[in-house]
């Protein structure tokens, strides 16, 4: 709340314009995303103001606007799929939001915000691309006036195409016209709220031309929506059944919100705290779930629109929350004649930003492995649905991390010329011989350094690489200096393998010396039998000291 105590009236005009712009986007998207989530439209009006208020009070980003998003909505729908009846969707969706929010709150308090660093960007790009295609094919059914059936992306697409003779030409015309108008407004009048203008135009045409009488599906009556506390009211067994899906929702809503908050923070010279954002987004989801809402996240489009209109503080969210409260309480009857095809068009345009073809091309040009990761995640979503696709994206991210950490280069170090100043008391410096051609090896001592931290996943590779360096050295070394400056901690598997290396070197008549052992790593070493076998005389503060000692001993 520091921002509110120091709030300046000069900011109110820009924040008010930003709030009006956000409101103009939130209102039509509330109706659209509620349908994606499988709940009545009024439930989006329950969640939106509460989520905005809670995040404004707890979040650290000045620019993030939270609420229902395509990713959160479709993941929420996927999480409740097959659990309970359609009539129970409201309670199930609310429970997903509560579980996901509680997970984020606990994770934020435990300072686990760093976990988002392990969700590889290519995997996320592929997942979101597949998610957008899944949403588009489901909304395409509204544009044609037919159902998309069940199944994965390809099965739904085939169902729509197979029923082409049954398409409603009137519905298709309305949907395509809405799409065209949205694209034209965004292209030529980008500062106007295109979604709101198309929604108003659709309402006017639907009412004036009585499109319902021509076979066009409409939203129907939306009850007045004012958020009041309400427990999800579902059986305990359903809570357990929702837990797995809710974890996926928690991961995506936080990754989405934090990436957006971080992007705007960098643009405006600010920082956001991952742990605090995790807590705030979690609290917003719990609050939304406790008023019969569904999962919420950060919205890139609304945040960008609010900033573009002049919004600079969380006051944007507070004003927007008040406007949505008024809309839900008094203006919901206005949406009765809204064509479903118009809603479908609004959603399709809203998610097209996830179709990052340019990013896939960049991967193809610069990093083929990233391209294959993105395409694998994309196909996983299209073939197996969203939650399995998300798990595949997470698994790919972990594989990439482990594979990257397991690849450790072992550099051979040489003495850099002219680095020891006479009378300074400072010894010569050592550098990688492949990076510094003038670095001179110091036979019969071999100096090596693993470029990175050692752990159970890479230590055996490092041991084998060191063995290869020993066998390739000419003349054969009489001592090996192992520089451990990259390792701040030495686990038992690492020390066990280093002991194997020590024994192998002993059989070859080669002494082992350690250089630049960090304080924590030195403590770990002292507790292990290897520390006793080496003795303190084999520990050296620098590579130069180790080389000097090894030379004297030989």
Coordinates of C-alpha atoms in Angstrom, one line a residue:
X1 CA 0.0 0.0 0.0
X2 CA 3.0 2.3 -0.2
X3 CA 1.9 3.5 -3.6
X4 CA -1.5 4.7 -2.1
X5 CA 0.1 6.6 0.7
X6 CA 2.3 8.5 -1.7
X7 CA -0.3 8.9 -4.4
X8 CA -0.3 12.2 -6.3
X9 CA -3.5 13.8 -7.7
X10 CA -1.6 14.6 -10.9
X11 CA -1.7 10.9 -11.7
X12 CA -5.4 10.5 -11.4
X13 CA -6.3 11.7 -14.9
X14 CA -4.0 9.1 -16.6
X15 CA -5.0 6.4 -14.2
X16 CA -8.7 7.1 -14.8
X17 CA -8.2 6.9 -18.6
X18 CA -6.3 3.7 -18.1
X19 CA -9.1 2.3 -16.0
X20 CA -11.8 3.2 -18.6
X21 CA -9.7 1.5 -21.3
X22 CA -9.2 -1.6 -19.2
X23 CA -12.9 -1.6 -18.3
X24 CA -13.8 -1.4 -22.1
X25 CA -11.8 -4.6 -22.6
X26 CA -12.8 -6.4 -19.5
X27 CA -16.5 -6.2 -20.0
X28 CA -16.8 -8.1 -23.3
X29 CA -14.0 -10.5 -22.4
X30 CA -15.7 -11.3 -19.1
X31 CA -18.7 -12.7 -21.0
X32 CA -16.4 -14.5 -23.6
X33 CA -14.0 -16.0 -21.1
X34 CA -16.8 -17.2 -18.8
X35 CA -18.1 -19.3 -21.7
X36 CA -14.6 -20.7 -22.3
X37 CA -14.4 -21.6 -18.6
X38 CA -17.8 -23.3 -18.9
X39 CA -19.6 -21.1 -16.4
X40 CA -22.4 -18.5 -16.7
X41 CA -21.2 -15.0 -17.8
X42 CA -22.3 -13.4 -14.4
X43 CA -19.6 -15.4 -12.7
X44 CA -16.9 -13.5 -14.5
X45 CA -18.5 -10.3 -13.2
X46 CA -18.3 -11.8 -9.7
X47 CA -14.5 -12.5 -10.0
X48 CA -13.3 -9.5 -12.0
X49 CA -13.6 -6.6 -9.4
X50 CA -12.5 -8.8 -6.5
X51 CA -9.4 -10.0 -8.3
X52 CA -8.5 -6.4 -9.3
X53 CA -9.0 -5.1 -5.8
X54 CA -6.9 -7.8 -4.1
X55 CA -4.0 -7.6 -6.5
X56 CA -4.0 -3.7 -6.3
X57 CA -3.6 -4.1 -2.5
X58 CA -1.0 -6.9 -2.4
X59 CA 0.9 -6.8 -5.7
X60 CA 4.0 -4.9 -6.4
X61 CA 3.6 -4.2 -10.2
X62 CA 2.3 -0.7 -11.0
X63 CA 1.1 -1.8 -14.4
X64 CA -0.4 -5.4 -14.2
X65 CA -4.1 -5.7 -14.7
X66 CA -5.4 -9.1 -13.5
X67 CA -8.6 -10.9 -14.4
X68 CA -10.0 -13.7 -16.6
X69 CA -7.6 -14.6 -19.4
X70 CA -7.9 -17.1 -22.3
X71 CA -5.1 -19.3 -20.8
X72 CA -6.6 -19.3 -17.3
X73 CA -10.1 -19.9 -18.6
X74 CA -9.4 -22.8 -20.9
X75 CA -7.1 -24.4 -18.3
X76 CA -9.9 -24.1 -15.7
X77 CA -12.3 -25.7 -18.1
X78 CA -9.8 -28.5 -18.7
X79 CA -9.2 -29.0 -15.0
X80 CA -12.9 -29.6 -14.3
X81 CA -13.6 -31.7 -17.4
X82 CA -15.0 -35.1 -16.5
X83 CA -15.5 -34.2 -12.8
X84 CA -19.1 -33.6 -11.8
X85 CA -22.0 -32.5 -14.0
X86 CA -22.3 -29.3 -16.1
X87 CA -24.6 -27.9 -13.4
X88 CA -21.7 -28.2 -10.9
X89 CA -19.2 -26.3 -13.1
X90 CA -19.6 -23.1 -11.1
X91 CA -18.6 -24.8 -7.8
X92 CA -15.8 -26.8 -9.5
X93 CA -14.3 -23.8 -11.2
X94 CA -14.4 -21.8 -8.0
X95 CA -12.6 -24.7 -6.2
X96 CA -9.9 -24.8 -8.9
X97 CA -9.3 -21.1 -8.3
X98 CA -9.1 -21.6 -4.6
X99 CA -6.7 -24.5 -4.8
X100 CA -4.5 -22.8 -7.4
X101 CA -4.5 -19.6 -5.3
X102 CA -3.7 -21.5 -2.1
X103 CA -0.8 -23.2 -3.8
X104 CA 0.6 -19.9 -5.0
X105 CA 0.2 -18.3 -1.6
X106 CA 2.1 -21.1 0.1
X107 CA 4.7 -21.1 -2.6
X108 CA 5.2 -17.4 -2.3
X109 CA 5.6 -17.5 1.4
X110 CA 8.1 -20.3 0.9
X111 CA 10.0 -18.1 -1.6
X112 CA 9.5 -20.5 -4.5
X113 CA 9.1 -17.8 -7.1
X114 CA 12.3 -19.0 -8.7
X115 CA 10.6 -22.1 -10.1
X116 CA 9.3 -20.1 -13.1
X117 CA 12.9 -19.9 -14.2
X118 CA 12.8 -23.6 -15.0
X119 CA 9.9 -23.3 -17.4
X120 CA 11.8 -23.0 -20.6
X121 CA 10.7 -20.3 -23.0
X122 CA 10.5 -22.5 -26.1
X123 CA 8.3 -25.0 -24.2
X124 CA 6.0 -22.2 -23.0
X125 CA 5.9 -20.7 -26.6
X126 CA 4.8 -24.1 -27.9
X127 CA 2.3 -24.7 -25.2
X128 CA 0.6 -21.3 -25.6
X129 CA 0.6 -21.7 -29.4
X130 CA -1.2 -25.0 -29.1
X131 CA -3.6 -23.5 -26.5
X132 CA -4.5 -20.7 -28.8
X133 CA -5.2 -23.1 -31.7
X134 CA -7.4 -25.2 -29.3
X135 CA -9.3 -22.1 -28.3
X136 CA -9.7 -20.9 -31.9
X137 CA -11.1 -24.2 -33.1
X138 CA -13.7 -24.2 -30.2
X139 CA -14.7 -20.7 -30.9
X140 CA -14.9 -21.4 -34.7
X141 CA -17.9 -23.6 -33.9
X142 CA -19.7 -20.5 -32.7
X143 CA -18.9 -18.7 -36.0
X144 CA -20.4 -21.5 -38.0
X145 CA -23.4 -22.2 -35.7
X146 CA -22.5 -25.8 -35.2
X147 CA -20.9 -27.8 -32.3
X148 CA -17.2 -28.8 -32.3
X149 CA -17.9 -32.0 -30.5
X150 CA -15.4 -33.6 -28.1
X151 CA -11.8 -34.8 -28.4
X152 CA -8.5 -33.1 -29.2
X153 CA -7.9 -30.3 -31.6
X154 CA -7.9 -32.4 -34.8
X155 CA -11.0 -34.3 -33.8
X156 CA -12.9 -31.0 -33.1
X157 CA -11.6 -29.4 -36.4
X158 CA -12.8 -32.5 -38.4
X159 CA -16.2 -32.3 -36.7
X160 CA -16.6 -28.7 -37.7
X161 CA -15.5 -29.3 -41.3
X162 CA -17.6 -32.5 -41.6
X163 CA -20.7 -30.5 -40.7
X164 CA -20.0 -27.8 -43.3
X165 CA -23.4 -28.4 -45.0
X166 CA -25.1 -27.6 -41.7
X167 CA -23.3 -24.2 -41.2
X168 CA -25.6 -21.3 -40.6
X169 CA -24.8 -18.7 -43.3
X170 CA -26.4 -15.9 -41.1
X171 CA -24.3 -16.9 -38.1
X172 CA -21.1 -17.2 -40.3
X173 CA -21.8 -13.8 -41.8
X174 CA -22.1 -12.2 -38.3
X175 CA -19.0 -13.9 -37.0
X176 CA -16.8 -13.0 -40.1
X177 CA -18.1 -9.5 -40.0
X178 CA -17.2 -9.2 -36.4
X179 CA -13.7 -10.6 -37.1
X180 CA -13.2 -8.2 -40.0
X181 CA -14.3 -5.2 -37.9
X182 CA -12.0 -6.2 -35.0
X183 CA -9.0 -6.4 -37.3
X184 CA -9.8 -3.1 -39.1
X185 CA -10.2 -1.2 -35.9
X186 CA -7.0 -2.6 -34.5
X187 CA -5.2 -1.8 -37.7
X188 CA -6.4 1.7 -38.3
X189 CA -7.8 2.9 -35.0
X190 CA -5.6 1.1 -32.4
X191 CA -6.4 3.5 -29.6
X192 CA -10.1 2.7 -29.6
X193 CA -11.5 -0.2 -27.6
X194 CA -12.2 -2.5 -30.5
X195 CA -13.7 -5.3 -28.5
X196 CA -16.2 -3.0 -26.8
X197 CA -17.2 -1.3 -30.1
X198 CA -17.7 -4.6 -31.8
X199 CA -19.7 -5.9 -28.8
X200 CA -22.0 -2.7 -29.0
X201 CA -22.4 -3.1 -32.7
X202 CA -23.3 -6.7 -32.4
X203 CA -25.9 -5.9 -29.7
X204 CA -27.4 -3.2 -31.9
X205 CA -27.6 -5.4 -35.0
X206 CA -28.9 -8.4 -33.1
X207 CA -31.7 -6.3 -31.5
X208 CA -32.6 -4.3 -34.6
X209 CA -32.6 -7.2 -37.1
X210 CA -33.8 -9.8 -34.6
X211 CA -31.0 -12.2 -35.5
X212 CA -32.3 -14.7 -33.0
X213 CA -35.3 -15.3 -35.4
X214 CA -32.8 -16.1 -38.1
X215 CA -31.0 -18.9 -36.2
X216 CA -28.2 -16.9 -34.6
X217 CA -27.5 -18.1 -31.1
X218 CA -27.4 -15.3 -28.5
X219 CA -26.1 -15.1 -24.9
X220 CA -29.5 -14.7 -23.3
X221 CA -30.4 -13.1 -20.0
X222 CA -27.5 -12.5 -17.6
X223 CA -28.6 -12.0 -14.0
X224 CA -27.3 -9.0 -12.1
X225 CA -23.9 -9.8 -10.7
X226 CA -22.6 -8.5 -7.4
X227 CA -19.9 -10.5 -5.7
X228 CA -20.7 -11.9 -2.3
X229 CA -18.8 -14.5 -0.3
X230 CA -19.8 -18.1 -1.3
X231 CA -18.0 -21.3 -0.6
X232 CA -17.6 -23.6 -3.7
X233 CA -19.8 -26.3 -2.0
X234 CA -18.5 -29.4 -3.6
X235 CA -17.8 -32.8 -2.1
X236 CA -14.4 -33.6 -0.6
X237 CA -13.7 -36.2 -3.2
X238 CA -14.0 -33.5 -5.9
X239 CA -11.5 -31.3 -4.2
X240 CA -9.0 -34.2 -4.4
X241 CA -9.9 -34.9 -8.0
X242 CA -9.3 -31.2 -8.9
X243 CA -5.9 -31.0 -7.2
X244 CA -3.8 -32.1 -10.2
X245 CA -5.4 -29.8 -12.7
X246 CA -5.3 -26.9 -10.2
X247 CA -1.5 -27.3 -9.9
X248 CA -1.3 -26.8 -13.7
X249 CA -3.5 -23.8 -13.5
X250 CA -1.4 -22.3 -10.7
X251 CA 1.8 -22.8 -12.7
X252 CA 0.4 -21.1 -15.9
X253 CA -1.4 -18.2 -14.3
X254 CA 1.6 -17.2 -12.3
X255 CA 4.0 -17.7 -15.2
X256 CA 1.7 -15.6 -17.4
X257 CA 1.2 -12.8 -14.7
X258 CA 4.9 -12.7 -13.7
X259 CA 6.1 -12.5 -17.3
X260 CA 3.8 -9.6 -18.1
X261 CA 4.6 -7.8 -14.8
X262 CA 8.3 -8.2 -15.5
X263 CA 8.0 -7.0 -19.0
X264 CA 6.4 -3.7 -18.0
X265 CA 8.7 -3.3 -15.0
X266 CA 11.7 -3.5 -17.3
X267 CA 10.2 -1.0 -19.7
X268 CA 9.7 1.5 -16.8
X269 CA 12.9 0.9 -14.9
X270 CA 11.3 -1.0 -12.0
X271 CA 11.6 -4.4 -10.5
X272 CA 9.0 -7.0 -9.3
X273 CA 9.6 -9.5 -6.7
X274 CA 8.7 -13.1 -7.9
X275 CA 7.7 -14.3 -4.4
X276 CA 5.5 -11.3 -3.7
X277 CA 3.9 -11.6 -7.1
X278 CA 3.2 -15.3 -6.5
X279 CA 1.5 -14.4 -3.2
X280 CA -0.5 -11.6 -4.7
X281 CA -1.7 -13.6 -7.7
X282 CA -2.5 -16.5 -5.4
X283 CA -4.6 -14.2 -3.1
X284 CA -6.4 -12.8 -6.2
X285 CA -7.4 -16.4 -7.2
X286 CA -8.5 -17.4 -3.7
X287 CA -10.7 -14.3 -3.5
X288 CA -12.1 -14.9 -7.0
X289 CA -13.0 -18.5 -6.1
X290 CA -14.7 -17.4 -2.8
X291 CA -17.2 -15.3 -4.8
X292 CA -18.0 -18.0 -7.3
X293 CA -15.5 -16.8 -9.8
X294 CA -12.9 -18.8 -11.7
X295 CA -9.1 -18.7 -12.2
X296 CA -7.6 -15.3 -13.0
X297 CA -4.2 -14.2 -14.2
X298 CA -2.4 -11.1 -15.6
X299 CA -3.7 -9.9 -18.9
X300 CA -1.2 -8.6 -21.5
X301 CA -3.8 -6.8 -23.6
X302 CA -5.5 -5.0 -20.8
X303 CA -2.2 -4.1 -19.1
X304 CA -0.8 -2.7 -22.3
X305 CA -4.0 -0.8 -23.2
X306 CA -4.1 0.7 -19.7
X307 CA -0.5 1.8 -19.8
X308 CA -1.0 3.2 -23.4
X309 CA -3.9 5.3 -22.1
X310 CA -1.8 6.8 -19.4
X311 CA -2.2 4.4 -16.4
X312 CA 0.8 4.5 -14.1
X313 CA -0.3 3.0 -10.7
X314 CA -2.5 0.3 -9.2
X315 CA -5.2 3.0 -9.0
X316 CA -6.1 1.8 -12.5
X317 CA -7.2 -1.5 -11.0
X318 CA -9.2 0.1 -8.2
X319 CA -11.1 2.4 -10.5
X320 CA -11.7 -0.4 -13.0
X321 CA -13.0 -2.6 -10.2
X322 CA -15.6 0.0 -9.3
X323 CA -16.7 0.4 -12.9
X324 CA -17.1 -3.4 -13.3
X325 CA -19.1 -3.6 -10.0
X326 CA -21.5 -1.0 -11.5
X327 CA -21.7 -2.9 -14.8
X328 CA -22.4 -6.2 -13.1
X329 CA -25.0 -4.8 -10.8
X330 CA -27.0 -2.7 -13.3
X331 CA -26.0 -3.2 -16.9
X332 CA -26.0 -7.0 -17.4
X333 CA -29.4 -6.9 -19.1
X334 CA -27.8 -5.1 -22.0
X335 CA -26.0 -8.3 -23.0
X336 CA -29.1 -10.4 -23.6
X337 CA -29.1 -10.1 -27.4
X338 CA -25.4 -10.4 -27.8
X339 CA -24.7 -13.0 -30.6
X340 CA -22.5 -15.9 -29.7
X341 CA -20.6 -15.5 -33.0
X342 CA -19.5 -12.0 -31.9
X343 CA -18.2 -13.4 -28.6
X344 CA -16.3 -16.1 -30.6
X345 CA -14.7 -13.5 -32.8
X346 CA -13.6 -11.4 -29.8
X347 CA -12.0 -14.4 -28.2
X348 CA -10.3 -15.5 -31.5
X349 CA -8.7 -12.0 -31.9
X350 CA -7.8 -11.9 -28.2
X351 CA -5.7 -15.1 -28.4
X352 CA -4.1 -14.6 -31.7
X353 CA -1.1 -13.0 -30.0
X354 CA -0.1 -16.5 -28.7
X355 CA 0.4 -17.6 -32.3
X356 CA 4.0 -16.6 -32.4
X357 CA 5.0 -17.9 -35.8
X358 CA 7.8 -15.4 -35.9
X359 CA 9.3 -16.8 -32.7
X360 CA 9.2 -20.3 -34.2
X361 CA 11.0 -19.0 -37.3
X362 CA 13.6 -17.4 -35.1
X363 CA 14.2 -20.7 -33.3
X364 CA 14.5 -22.5 -36.7
X365 CA 17.1 -20.0 -37.8
X366 CA 19.1 -19.8 -34.6
X367 CA 18.5 -22.8 -32.4
X368 CA 16.9 -26.0 -33.9
X369 CA 16.8 -27.7 -30.5
X370 CA 14.5 -24.9 -29.2
X371 CA 12.3 -25.3 -32.2
X372 CA 11.9 -29.0 -31.6
X373 CA 11.0 -28.4 -28.0
X374 CA 8.4 -25.8 -28.9
X375 CA 6.9 -28.0 -31.6
X376 CA 6.8 -31.0 -29.3
X377 CA 4.9 -28.9 -26.6
X378 CA 2.6 -27.6 -29.3
X379 CA 1.7 -31.0 -30.7
X380 CA 1.3 -32.3 -27.2
X381 CA -1.4 -29.8 -26.6
X382 CA -3.1 -30.5 -29.9
X383 CA -3.0 -34.2 -29.5
X384 CA -3.5 -34.7 -25.7
X385 CA -5.3 -31.5 -24.6
X386 CA -4.1 -28.7 -22.4
X387 CA -3.2 -30.2 -19.1
X388 CA -1.2 -33.1 -20.6
X389 CA 0.4 -30.6 -22.9
X390 CA 1.3 -28.4 -20.0
X391 CA 2.9 -31.4 -18.2
X392 CA 4.8 -32.2 -21.3
X393 CA 6.0 -28.6 -21.5
X394 CA 7.2 -28.7 -17.9
X395 CA 8.9 -32.1 -18.4
X396 CA 10.7 -30.7 -21.5
X397 CA 11.8 -27.7 -19.5
X398 CA 13.2 -29.9 -16.8
X399 CA 15.0 -32.1 -19.3
X400 CA 16.5 -29.0 -21.0
X401 CA 17.7 -27.8 -17.6
X402 CA 19.2 -31.1 -16.6
X403 CA 20.8 -31.6 -20.0
X404 CA 22.3 -28.1 -19.9
X405 CA 23.6 -28.6 -16.4
X406 CA 25.0 -32.0 -17.2
X407 CA 27.1 -30.6 -20.0
X408 CA 30.1 -29.2 -18.3
X409 CA 33.2 -28.3 -20.2
X410 CA 36.5 -29.1 -18.4
X411 CA 39.0 -26.4 -19.3
X412 CA 42.7 -26.9 -19.2
X413 CA 44.3 -23.9 -17.6
X414 CA 47.6 -22.2 -18.3
X415 CA 49.7 -19.5 -16.8
X416 CA 48.9 -16.0 -18.3
X417 CA 52.1 -14.1 -19.1
X418 CA 52.9 -10.8 -17.3
X419 CA 50.2 -11.3 -14.6
X420 CA 52.5 -11.6 -11.6
X421 CA 53.7 -8.2 -10.6
X422 CA 57.2 -8.2 -9.0
X423 CA 57.0 -7.2 -5.4
X424 CA 53.2 -7.3 -5.3
X425 CA 53.0 -10.6 -3.6
X426 CA 50.4 -11.7 -6.1
X427 CA 51.0 -14.9 -8.0
X428 CA 50.4 -15.6 -11.6
X429 CA 46.9 -15.9 -12.9
X430 CA 45.6 -18.9 -14.9
X431 CA 43.2 -18.9 -17.8
X432 CA 41.5 -21.3 -20.2
X433 CA 44.1 -22.2 -22.9
X434 CA 41.3 -22.3 -25.6
X435 CA 40.3 -18.7 -24.8
X436 CA 43.8 -17.4 -24.1
X437 CA 46.2 -18.7 -26.7
X438 CA 49.1 -17.1 -24.8
X439 CA 48.3 -19.1 -21.6
X440 CA 51.1 -21.5 -21.0
X441 CA 50.6 -25.0 -19.5
X442 CA 52.9 -25.8 -16.6
X443 CA 54.0 -29.5 -17.1
X444 CA 54.4 -31.8 -15.3
X445 CA 51.4 -30.3 -13.5
X446 CA 48.0 -30.4 -15.2
X447 CA 45.6 -27.7 -14.2
X448 CA 41.9 -28.2 -15.0
X449 CA 38.7 -26.4 -14.1
X450 CA 35.0 -27.6 -14.6
X451 CA 33.2 -24.6 -16.0
X452 CA 30.2 -24.6 -13.7
X453 CA 28.9 -26.1 -10.5
X454 CA 29.2 -29.8 -9.9
X455 CA 26.2 -32.0 -9.0
X456 CA 25.1 -35.6 -9.3
X457 CA 24.0 -35.1 -12.9
X458 CA 27.3 -34.0 -14.3
X459 CA 30.1 -35.2 -11.9
X460 CA 30.7 -38.5 -13.7
X461 CA 31.0 -36.8 -17.0
X462 CA 33.5 -34.4 -15.5
X463 CA 35.5 -37.3 -14.0
X464 CA 35.7 -39.0 -17.4
X465 CA 36.7 -35.7 -19.1
X466 CA 39.5 -35.2 -16.5
X467 CA 40.7 -38.7 -17.1
X468 CA 40.8 -38.0 -20.9
X469 CA 42.8 -34.9 -20.3
X470 CA 45.2 -36.8 -18.1
X471 CA 45.7 -39.5 -20.7
X472 CA 46.1 -36.9 -23.5
X473 CA 48.7 -34.8 -21.6
X474 CA 52.2 -34.8 -22.9
X475 CA 54.4 -35.2 -20.9
X476 CA 52.3 -37.3 -18.5
X477 CA 51.5 -35.2 -15.5
X478 CA 52.9 -35.9 -12.0
X479 CA 50.2 -33.8 -10.3
X480 CA 46.7 -32.6 -11.1
X481 CA 45.3 -29.3 -9.9
X482 CA 41.5 -29.3 -9.8
X483 CA 40.1 -25.7 -9.6
X484 CA 36.6 -25.9 -7.9
X485 CA 35.8 -22.2 -8.0
X486 CA 32.6 -22.9 -9.8
X487 CA 31.1 -25.1 -7.1
X488 CA 29.6 -23.5 -4.0
X489 CA 28.4 -26.8 -2.6
X490 CA 29.7 -30.3 -2.9
X491 CA 27.1 -33.0 -2.3
X492 CA 27.8 -36.6 -1.3
X493 CA 27.6 -38.0 -4.8
X494 CA 30.0 -35.4 -6.0
X495 CA 32.5 -36.1 -3.2
X496 CA 32.2 -39.9 -3.7
X497 CA 33.0 -39.5 -7.4
X498 CA 35.9 -37.1 -6.6
X499 CA 37.2 -39.8 -4.3
X500 CA 37.1 -42.3 -7.2
X501 CA 39.1 -39.8 -9.2
X502 CA 41.6 -39.5 -6.4
X503 CA 42.0 -43.2 -6.2
X504 CA 42.4 -43.5 -10.0
X505 CA 45.1 -40.7 -9.9
X506 CA 46.9 -42.5 -7.1
X507 CA 47.1 -45.7 -9.1
X508 CA 48.7 -43.6 -11.9
X509 CA 51.2 -42.0 -9.5
X510 CA 49.6 -38.6 -9.9
X511 CA 49.0 -36.3 -6.9
X512 CA 45.7 -34.4 -6.5
X513 CA 45.6 -30.8 -5.4
X514 CA 42.4 -28.7 -5.0
X515 CA 42.3 -24.9 -5.6
X516 CA 39.8 -22.2 -4.8
X517 CA 37.5 -24.4 -2.8
X518 CA 34.6 -22.2 -1.6
X519 CA 33.8 -22.0 2.1
X520 CA 30.6 -24.1 2.0
X521 CA 32.2 -26.6 -0.3
X522 CA 35.2 -26.8 2.0
X523 CA 32.9 -27.6 4.9
X524 CA 31.3 -30.4 2.8
X525 CA 34.8 -31.7 2.0
X526 CA 35.9 -31.8 5.6
X527 CA 32.9 -34.0 6.5
X528 CA 33.7 -36.5 3.8
X529 CA 36.5 -39.2 4.0
X530 CA 38.1 -37.6 0.9
X531 CA 38.9 -34.5 3.0
X532 CA 40.9 -36.7 5.5
X533 CA 42.7 -38.6 2.7
X534 CA 43.8 -35.4 0.9
X535 CA 44.8 -33.5 4.1
X536 CA 44.9 -29.8 4.4
X537 CA 48.2 -29.6 2.5
X538 CA 46.2 -30.3 -0.7
X539 CA 44.0 -27.3 -0.3
X540 CA 45.1 -24.1 -1.9
X541 CA 43.5 -20.6 -2.2
X542 CA 44.6 -20.1 -5.8
X543 CA 45.6 -22.2 -8.8
X544 CA 49.0 -20.6 -8.7
X545 CA 49.5 -21.7 -5.1
X546 CA 48.5 -25.2 -6.0
X547 CA 50.9 -25.4 -8.9
X548 CA 53.7 -24.1 -6.7
X549 CA 53.0 -26.7 -4.0
X550 CA 52.6 -29.5 -6.6
X551 CA 55.9 -28.5 -8.3
X552 CA 57.8 -28.5 -5.0
X553 CA 56.4 -31.9 -4.0
X554 CA 57.6 -33.4 -7.3

